[in-house]
Amino acid sequence: MDLIFTKEDLAKYPFSKDARKYVKELKFDYKDFKTRYGEEVLERAYLRINAAIERRVIPPIFDEDLDVEILSFPTALLLVGNIGDSLLSTRYAIAESKRASLFLRNESSEKILYLASNTFGWKIIFRKNGKFQGYTFRLFFRDYLSHIPEHSPAWKLSNRILENGEVLLIRHDVVRLLEEAVKIYILNRLSKKMKVDDFSVFLPWIEKIRNSWSKYKVKIEKWKTLDYGEEAYPPCIINLLNATKAGKNIPHVGRFALAAFLLNIGKTVDEVLDIFRSSPDFSENIARYQIEHIAGLRGSRIRYSPFKCENMKSYGLCRDDGKSCKNIKHPLQYYYRKGIAKKRKNVEKKRIS
Ligand code: SF4
């Protein structure tokens, strides 16, 4: 495709094939990090990571020097990868993918197509005309399936229009799929250790990142592992849990929703596995594999979230009676809200007695 990324594009999409080629051509060596210029690159890399930690989104501010901006991305990967904390890696990858997505939303369709095919190797083409208006792109179904951002009816292949093995997509869908591709690409890069001859120049920055991250990590882990008990489970999860314990056959989406919920509130793989033992078709190996996959211990290493309420409803899994779940958008929101309220009540009780 005859499209050349400008330097500003490289700064917007520093993960792109073009940006990687450009970085190679710059021949920026590890020795260069010891110069004033190298310090600028490290500073910007640190700002990228710190924004991901503190705000979850990396602001699209360009350093005045676009080379600093471009170089700061692989530098940030090196720093985060070296820390080797999967929670930080995921947080950073998501923040970078959101930044890319913000740019892509205002990008020309030609550039979106170029990035998808040139960087990620997708089989994607423009759709000139046909009976379905508004679908500008056609994407090979395998590329579509490997970048679905969430398990929801809207993304199910059976709910999509297919033409000769290609999925018809609107611009917004392609941007969302690309956001996922960026996240997966970064997580893959972070899972591979980068070799560096002299690491001393990076150590103070790694220390700074560790300090910043440790404050947030403590909060996140404490929040995630607070056990409020089954009384705080939302009606949909109670229903799935009871059906599973009673040995009823629940649909695949129901099993996914239950396992993802339990893992996200801090249950271990073995604890979740035990709950599924009463399932009529229980197979320890298969169930363990699936639960580990949802927990992010296999495959893409992404920990899955339970479905949001909107998707639970469309799968017929919601059990709201019209009173219990007022203003609730996610089963986890229900759990933490209920759990915190229960905790406050207990504190109040103790205070009175
Ligand atoms: S509204 Fe949400 S949390 Fe409540 S039962 Fe339905 S899916 Fe579950």
CSV table of C-alpha atoms and ligand atoms in Angstrom, one decimal:
chain,number,residue,atom,x,y,z
A,1,MET,CA,0.0,0.0,0.0
A,2,ASP,CA,1.4,3.4,-1.0
A,3,LEU,CA,1.2,5.2,2.3
A,4,ILE,CA,4.0,6.6,4.3
A,5,PHE,CA,3.8,7.4,7.9
A,6,THR,CA,4.9,10.9,8.8
A,7,LYS,CA,7.1,11.4,11.8
A,8,GLU,CA,4.1,12.5,13.8
A,9,ASP,CA,2.4,9.2,12.9
A,10,LEU,CA,5.4,7.3,14.2
A,11,ALA,CA,5.0,9.2,17.5
A,12,LYS,CA,1.3,8.4,17.6
A,13,TYR,CA,1.8,4.8,16.8
A,14,PRO,CA,5.3,3.9,18.2
A,15,PHE,CA,4.5,0.2,18.1
A,16,SER,CA,4.0,0.2,14.4
A,17,LYS,CA,6.2,-1.6,12.0
A,18,ASP,CA,7.3,1.8,10.5
A,19,ALA,CA,8.2,3.1,13.9
A,20,ARG,CA,10.3,0.0,14.7
A,21,LYS,CA,12.1,0.4,11.4
A,22,TYR,CA,12.7,4.1,12.2
A,23,VAL,CA,14.1,3.4,15.6
A,24,LYS,CA,16.5,0.9,14.1
A,25,GLU,CA,17.7,3.5,11.7
A,26,LEU,CA,18.3,6.0,14.5
A,27,LYS,CA,20.9,3.6,15.8
A,28,PHE,CA,20.3,4.8,19.3
A,29,ASP,CA,22.6,2.8,21.5
A,30,TYR,CA,22.6,1.9,25.2
A,31,LYS,CA,25.6,4.2,25.6
A,32,ASP,CA,23.4,7.1,24.4
A,33,PHE,CA,21.2,6.7,27.4
A,34,LYS,CA,24.1,8.1,29.4
A,35,THR,CA,23.9,11.4,27.6
A,36,ARG,CA,21.6,14.4,28.3
A,37,TYR,CA,19.5,13.4,25.3
A,38,GLY,CA,19.2,9.8,26.6
A,39,GLU,CA,18.1,11.2,29.9
A,40,GLU,CA,15.3,13.0,28.1
A,41,VAL,CA,14.2,9.8,26.5
A,42,LEU,CA,14.2,8.0,29.9
A,43,GLU,CA,12.3,10.9,31.5
A,44,ARG,CA,9.6,10.6,28.8
A,45,ALA,CA,9.5,6.8,29.1
A,46,TYR,CA,9.0,7.2,32.8
A,47,LEU,CA,6.1,9.7,32.3
A,48,ARG,CA,4.4,7.2,30.0
A,49,ILE,CA,4.6,4.5,32.6
A,50,ASN,CA,3.7,6.7,35.5
A,51,ALA,CA,0.6,8.0,33.7
A,52,ALA,CA,-0.5,4.4,33.1
A,53,ILE,CA,0.0,3.7,36.8
A,54,GLU,CA,-1.7,6.8,38.1
A,55,ARG,CA,-4.4,7.6,35.5
A,56,ARG,CA,-4.6,4.5,33.4
A,57,VAL,CA,-4.3,6.5,30.2
A,58,ILE,CA,-1.2,7.9,28.6
A,59,PRO,CA,-1.8,11.4,27.5
A,60,PRO,CA,-1.2,12.1,23.8
A,61,ILE,CA,1.2,14.9,24.5
A,62,PHE,CA,4.2,14.8,22.2
A,63,ASP,CA,7.6,15.8,23.4
A,64,GLU,CA,8.7,18.7,21.4
A,65,ASP,CA,11.3,16.5,19.9
A,66,LEU,CA,9.4,13.7,18.1
A,67,ASP,CA,12.5,11.4,18.2
A,68,VAL,CA,12.4,11.5,22.0
A,69,GLU,CA,8.7,10.6,21.9
A,70,ILE,CA,9.3,7.7,19.5
A,71,LEU,CA,12.3,6.4,21.4
A,72,SER,CA,10.5,6.6,24.7
A,73,PHE,CA,8.1,3.8,23.8
A,74,PRO,CA,10.7,1.0,23.4
A,75,THR,CA,12.5,2.4,26.4
A,76,ALA,CA,9.3,2.2,28.4
A,77,LEU,CA,8.9,-1.4,27.3
A,78,LEU,CA,12.4,-2.2,28.4
A,79,LEU,CA,11.7,-0.7,31.9
A,80,VAL,CA,8.3,-2.3,32.4
A,81,GLY,CA,9.5,-5.6,31.0
A,82,ASN,CA,12.4,-5.6,33.4
A,83,ILE,CA,10.2,-5.1,36.4
A,84,GLY,CA,8.4,-8.3,35.4
A,85,ASP,CA,5.1,-7.7,37.2
A,86,SER,CA,2.2,-9.0,35.1
A,87,LEU,CA,-0.3,-6.6,36.7
A,88,LEU,CA,1.9,-3.6,35.8
A,89,SER,CA,2.5,-5.0,32.3
A,90,THR,CA,-1.3,-5.3,31.7
A,91,ARG,CA,-1.9,-1.9,33.1
A,92,TYR,CA,0.7,-0.4,30.9
A,93,ALA,CA,-0.4,-2.3,27.8
A,94,ILE,CA,-4.0,-1.2,28.2
A,95,ALA,CA,-3.0,2.4,28.7
A,96,GLU,CA,-0.9,2.4,25.6
A,97,SER,CA,-3.7,0.7,23.6
A,98,LYS,CA,-6.2,3.4,24.8
A,99,ARG,CA,-3.8,6.1,23.7
A,100,ALA,CA,-3.5,4.6,20.2
A,101,SER,CA,-7.2,4.2,20.1
A,102,LEU,CA,-7.8,7.9,20.8
A,103,PHE,CA,-5.6,8.8,17.8
A,104,LEU,CA,-7.2,6.2,15.6
A,105,ARG,CA,-10.7,7.5,16.1
A,106,ASN,CA,-9.7,10.7,14.3
A,107,GLU,CA,-7.6,8.9,11.7
A,108,SER,CA,-8.4,8.5,8.0
A,109,SER,CA,-9.7,5.1,7.0
A,110,GLU,CA,-6.7,4.7,4.7
A,111,LYS,CA,-4.3,5.0,7.7
A,112,ILE,CA,-6.4,2.6,9.8
A,113,LEU,CA,-6.3,0.0,7.0
A,114,TYR,CA,-2.5,0.6,6.6
A,115,LEU,CA,-1.8,0.1,10.3
A,116,ALA,CA,-3.9,-3.0,10.5
A,117,SER,CA,-2.4,-4.7,7.4
A,118,ASN,CA,1.2,-3.5,7.6
A,119,THR,CA,1.8,-3.7,11.4
A,120,PHE,CA,-0.5,-6.6,12.4
A,121,GLY,CA,-0.6,-8.4,9.1
A,122,TRP,CA,-4.4,-8.5,9.0
A,123,LYS,CA,-6.2,-9.5,5.8
A,124,ILE,CA,-8.3,-6.4,5.6
A,125,ILE,CA,-9.7,-4.5,2.6
A,126,PHE,CA,-12.1,-1.7,1.8
A,127,ARG,CA,-15.5,-2.7,0.9
A,128,LYS,CA,-16.6,-0.6,-2.0
A,129,ASN,CA,-20.3,-1.3,-2.3
A,130,GLY,CA,-22.9,-3.9,-1.5
A,131,LYS,CA,-26.2,-4.2,0.2
A,132,PHE,CA,-25.1,-3.4,3.8
A,133,GLN,CA,-24.5,0.4,4.0
A,134,GLY,CA,-21.9,1.8,6.4
A,135,TYR,CA,-19.7,-1.3,6.5
A,136,THR,CA,-16.5,0.1,5.1
A,137,PHE,CA,-14.1,-2.8,5.9
A,138,ARG,CA,-13.9,-6.5,5.3
A,139,LEU,CA,-11.7,-8.4,7.7
A,140,PHE,CA,-10.7,-12.1,7.4
A,141,PHE,CA,-12.6,-14.0,10.1
A,142,ARG,CA,-9.5,-15.4,11.8
A,143,ASP,CA,-8.0,-12.0,12.3
A,144,TYR,CA,-11.4,-10.9,13.6
A,145,LEU,CA,-11.7,-13.8,16.0
A,146,SER,CA,-8.2,-13.4,17.5
A,147,HIS,CA,-8.8,-9.7,18.4
A,148,ILE,CA,-12.4,-9.7,19.8
A,149,PRO,CA,-12.2,-7.3,22.8
A,150,GLU,CA,-14.8,-8.9,24.9
A,151,HIS,CA,-17.1,-11.9,25.2
A,152,SER,CA,-20.4,-10.3,24.4
A,153,PRO,CA,-23.2,-11.0,21.9
A,154,ALA,CA,-22.2,-7.9,19.9
A,155,TRP,CA,-18.8,-9.5,19.0
A,156,LYS,CA,-20.0,-13.0,18.4
A,157,LEU,CA,-19.2,-14.2,14.9
A,158,SER,CA,-22.7,-15.6,14.6
A,159,ASN,CA,-24.1,-12.0,15.1
A,160,ARG,CA,-21.9,-10.5,12.4
A,161,ILE,CA,-22.4,-10.3,8.7
A,162,LEU,CA,-20.0,-12.5,6.7
A,163,GLU,CA,-19.1,-12.3,3.1
A,164,ASN,CA,-16.8,-15.1,1.7
A,165,GLY,CA,-15.1,-15.7,5.0
A,166,GLU,CA,-14.7,-12.0,5.7
A,167,VAL,CA,-16.5,-10.0,8.5
A,168,LEU,CA,-18.1,-6.7,7.5
A,169,LEU,CA,-17.1,-4.0,9.9
A,170,ILE,CA,-17.7,-0.3,10.5
A,171,ARG,CA,-14.8,2.0,11.3
A,172,HIS,CA,-15.5,2.0,15.0
A,173,ASP,CA,-15.3,-1.8,15.2
A,174,VAL,CA,-11.9,-1.8,13.4
A,175,VAL,CA,-10.5,0.8,15.8
A,176,ARG,CA,-11.7,-1.3,18.8
A,177,LEU,CA,-10.1,-4.4,17.3
A,178,LEU,CA,-6.9,-2.6,16.7
A,179,GLU,CA,-6.9,-1.4,20.3
A,180,GLU,CA,-6.9,-5.0,21.3
A,181,ALA,CA,-4.2,-5.8,18.8
A,182,VAL,CA,-2.0,-3.1,20.3
A,183,LYS,CA,-2.6,-4.5,23.8
A,184,ILE,CA,-1.7,-8.0,22.8
A,185,TYR,CA,1.4,-6.8,20.9
A,186,ILE,CA,2.7,-5.0,24.0
A,187,LEU,CA,2.0,-7.8,26.3
A,188,ASN,CA,3.9,-10.2,24.0
A,189,ARG,CA,6.9,-7.8,23.9
A,190,LEU,CA,6.8,-7.4,27.7
A,191,SER,CA,6.8,-11.2,28.2
A,192,LYS,CA,10.2,-11.5,26.5
A,193,LYS,CA,13.2,-10.4,28.4
A,194,MET,CA,15.3,-7.9,26.6
A,195,LYS,CA,19.1,-8.3,26.9
A,196,VAL,CA,21.1,-5.2,27.8
A,197,ASP,CA,24.9,-5.2,28.3
A,198,ASP,CA,25.0,-2.4,30.8
A,199,PHE,CA,21.9,-1.9,32.8
A,200,SER,CA,23.2,0.6,35.4
A,201,VAL,CA,21.7,3.7,33.7
A,202,PHE,CA,18.2,2.2,33.9
A,203,LEU,CA,18.3,1.2,37.6
A,204,PRO,CA,17.3,4.6,39.1
A,205,TRP,CA,14.3,4.8,36.8
A,206,ILE,CA,13.3,1.3,37.6
A,207,GLU,CA,13.5,2.1,41.3
A,208,LYS,CA,11.3,5.2,40.7
A,209,ILE,CA,8.7,3.1,38.8
A,210,ARG,CA,8.7,0.4,41.5
A,211,ASN,CA,8.0,3.1,44.1
A,212,SER,CA,5.2,4.6,42.2
A,213,TRP,CA,3.7,1.2,41.3
A,214,SER,CA,4.0,-0.3,44.8
A,215,LYS,CA,1.6,2.4,46.2
A,216,TYR,CA,-1.1,1.5,43.7
A,217,LYS,CA,-0.5,-2.2,43.7
A,218,VAL,CA,-1.1,-2.5,47.4
A,219,LYS,CA,-4.4,-0.7,47.0
A,220,ILE,CA,-5.4,-2.8,44.0
A,221,GLU,CA,-4.5,-6.1,45.6
A,222,LYS,CA,-6.2,-5.2,48.9
A,223,TRP,CA,-9.3,-4.2,47.1
A,224,LYS,CA,-9.3,-7.3,44.9
A,225,THR,CA,-8.8,-9.8,47.7
A,226,LEU,CA,-11.2,-8.4,50.3
A,227,ASP,CA,-13.6,-11.3,50.9
A,228,TYR,CA,-17.1,-10.0,51.5
A,229,GLY,CA,-18.7,-13.5,51.4
A,230,GLU,CA,-21.5,-14.9,49.3
A,231,GLU,CA,-24.0,-12.4,50.9
A,232,ALA,CA,-22.4,-9.8,48.7
A,233,TYR,CA,-22.7,-11.8,45.4
A,234,PRO,CA,-25.2,-10.4,43.0
A,235,PRO,CA,-28.4,-12.3,42.1
A,236,CYS,CA,-27.1,-13.5,38.7
A,237,ILE,CA,-23.9,-15.0,40.3
A,238,ILE,CA,-25.9,-16.6,43.2
A,239,ASN,CA,-28.2,-18.2,40.6
A,240,LEU,CA,-25.2,-19.6,38.6
A,241,LEU,CA,-23.5,-20.7,41.8
A,242,ASN,CA,-26.5,-22.5,43.1
A,243,ALA,CA,-27.2,-24.2,39.8
A,244,THR,CA,-23.6,-25.4,39.5
A,245,LYS,CA,-23.5,-26.7,43.0
A,246,ALA,CA,-26.8,-28.5,42.4
A,247,GLY,CA,-25.2,-30.3,39.4
A,248,LYS,CA,-27.3,-28.6,36.8
A,249,ASN,CA,-26.0,-28.1,33.3
A,250,ILE,CA,-25.3,-24.4,32.9
A,251,PRO,CA,-24.4,-22.9,29.4
A,252,HIS,CA,-20.8,-22.1,28.5
A,253,VAL,CA,-21.4,-18.4,28.9
A,254,GLY,CA,-22.8,-18.9,32.4
A,255,ARG,CA,-19.7,-21.0,33.4
A,256,PHE,CA,-17.5,-18.3,32.0
A,257,ALA,CA,-19.4,-15.5,33.9
A,258,LEU,CA,-19.2,-17.5,37.2
A,259,ALA,CA,-15.5,-18.4,36.9
A,260,ALA,CA,-14.5,-14.9,35.8
A,261,PHE,CA,-16.4,-13.3,38.7
A,262,LEU,CA,-15.0,-15.7,41.3
A,263,LEU,CA,-11.4,-15.2,40.0
A,264,ASN,CA,-11.8,-11.5,40.0
A,265,ILE,CA,-12.9,-11.3,43.6
A,266,GLY,CA,-9.7,-13.2,44.6
A,267,LYS,CA,-10.7,-16.9,44.5
A,268,THR,CA,-7.9,-19.2,43.5
A,269,VAL,CA,-8.0,-21.5,40.5
A,270,ASP,CA,-8.4,-24.5,42.8
A,271,GLU,CA,-11.2,-22.9,44.7
A,272,VAL,CA,-13.1,-22.2,41.5
A,273,LEU,CA,-12.3,-25.7,40.2
A,274,ASP,CA,-13.9,-27.2,43.3
A,275,ILE,CA,-17.1,-25.3,42.6
A,276,PHE,CA,-17.4,-26.9,39.2
A,277,ARG,CA,-16.8,-30.4,40.4
A,278,SER,CA,-20.6,-31.0,40.7
A,279,SER,CA,-21.1,-30.2,37.0
A,280,PRO,CA,-22.6,-33.2,35.2
A,281,ASP,CA,-19.9,-33.2,32.5
A,282,PHE,CA,-17.0,-32.3,34.8
A,283,SER,CA,-13.5,-33.1,33.6
A,284,GLU,CA,-10.7,-31.9,35.8
A,285,ASN,CA,-8.2,-31.4,33.0
A,286,ILE,CA,-10.5,-29.5,30.7
A,287,ALA,CA,-12.0,-27.4,33.6
A,288,ARG,CA,-8.6,-26.5,35.0
A,289,TYR,CA,-7.3,-25.5,31.5
A,290,GLN,CA,-10.4,-23.2,31.0
A,291,ILE,CA,-10.2,-21.6,34.4
A,292,GLU,CA,-6.5,-21.0,34.1
A,293,HIS,CA,-7.2,-19.4,30.7
A,294,ILE,CA,-9.8,-17.1,32.2
A,295,ALA,CA,-7.3,-16.3,35.1
A,296,GLY,CA,-4.7,-15.2,32.5
A,297,LEU,CA,-2.3,-18.0,33.3
A,298,ARG,CA,-2.4,-19.4,29.8
A,299,GLY,CA,-2.6,-18.2,26.2
A,300,SER,CA,-2.7,-14.5,25.8
A,301,ARG,CA,-2.0,-14.1,29.6
A,302,ILE,CA,-4.9,-11.7,29.8
A,303,ARG,CA,-7.1,-12.1,32.9
A,304,TYR,CA,-10.7,-11.9,31.8
A,305,SER,CA,-13.3,-9.7,33.5
A,306,PRO,CA,-16.8,-11.0,34.0
A,307,PHE,CA,-19.5,-9.8,31.6
A,308,LYS,CA,-21.0,-6.4,32.3
A,309,CYS,CA,-24.7,-6.3,33.2
A,310,GLU,CA,-25.7,-5.3,29.6
A,311,ASN,CA,-24.1,-8.5,28.3
A,312,MET,CA,-25.4,-10.7,31.1
A,313,LYS,CA,-28.9,-9.5,30.2
A,314,SER,CA,-28.5,-10.3,26.5
A,315,TYR,CA,-27.2,-13.8,27.5
A,316,GLY,CA,-30.3,-14.3,29.7
A,317,LEU,CA,-28.1,-14.6,32.8
A,318,CYS,CA,-29.3,-11.5,34.7
A,319,ARG,CA,-31.6,-12.1,37.7
A,320,ASP,CA,-32.4,-8.6,38.8
A,321,ASP,CA,-35.8,-8.4,40.4
A,322,GLY,CA,-36.0,-4.6,39.6
A,323,LYS,CA,-35.0,-3.7,43.2
A,324,SER,CA,-31.6,-5.3,44.0
A,325,CYS,CA,-29.5,-3.9,41.2
A,326,LYS,CA,-30.4,-0.2,41.0
A,327,ASN,CA,-27.7,1.7,39.1
A,328,ILE,CA,-25.6,-1.4,38.8
A,329,LYS,CA,-23.7,-1.8,35.6
A,330,HIS,CA,-21.4,-4.6,36.5
A,331,PRO,CA,-21.7,-7.7,38.8
A,332,LEU,CA,-18.3,-6.7,40.4
A,333,GLN,CA,-19.7,-3.2,41.1
A,334,TYR,CA,-22.6,-4.9,43.0
A,335,TYR,CA,-20.2,-7.1,45.0
A,336,TYR,CA,-18.0,-4.3,46.1
A,337,ARG,CA,-20.8,-1.9,46.8
A,338,LYS,CA,-22.7,-4.5,48.9
A,339,GLY,CA,-19.5,-5.6,50.6
A,340,ILE,CA,-18.5,-2.1,51.6
A,341,ALA,CA,-22.0,-1.4,52.9
A,342,LYS,CA,-21.9,-4.6,55.0
A,343,LYS,CA,-18.5,-3.7,56.4
A,344,ARG,CA,-19.8,-0.2,57.4
A,345,LYS,CA,-22.8,-1.8,59.1
A,346,ASN,CA,-20.6,-4.1,61.1
A,347,VAL,CA,-18.4,-1.1,62.2
A,348,GLU,CA,-21.5,0.8,63.2
A,349,LYS,CA,-22.9,-2.2,65.2
A,350,LYS,CA,-19.6,-2.5,67.1
A,351,ARG,CA,-19.5,1.2,67.8
A,352,ILE,CA,-23.1,1.1,69.3
A,353,SER,CA,-22.6,-2.1,71.4
B,1,SF4,S1,-28.2,-6.2,37.1
B,1,SF4,FE1,-26.1,-7.0,36.8
B,1,SF4,S2,-25.5,-7.5,38.8
B,1,SF4,FE2,-27.7,-7.4,38.9
B,1,SF4,S3,-28.4,-9.5,38.5
B,1,SF4,FE3,-28.4,-8.4,36.6
B,1,SF4,S4,-26.4,-8.9,35.7
B,1,SF4,FE4,-26.3,-9.4,37.8
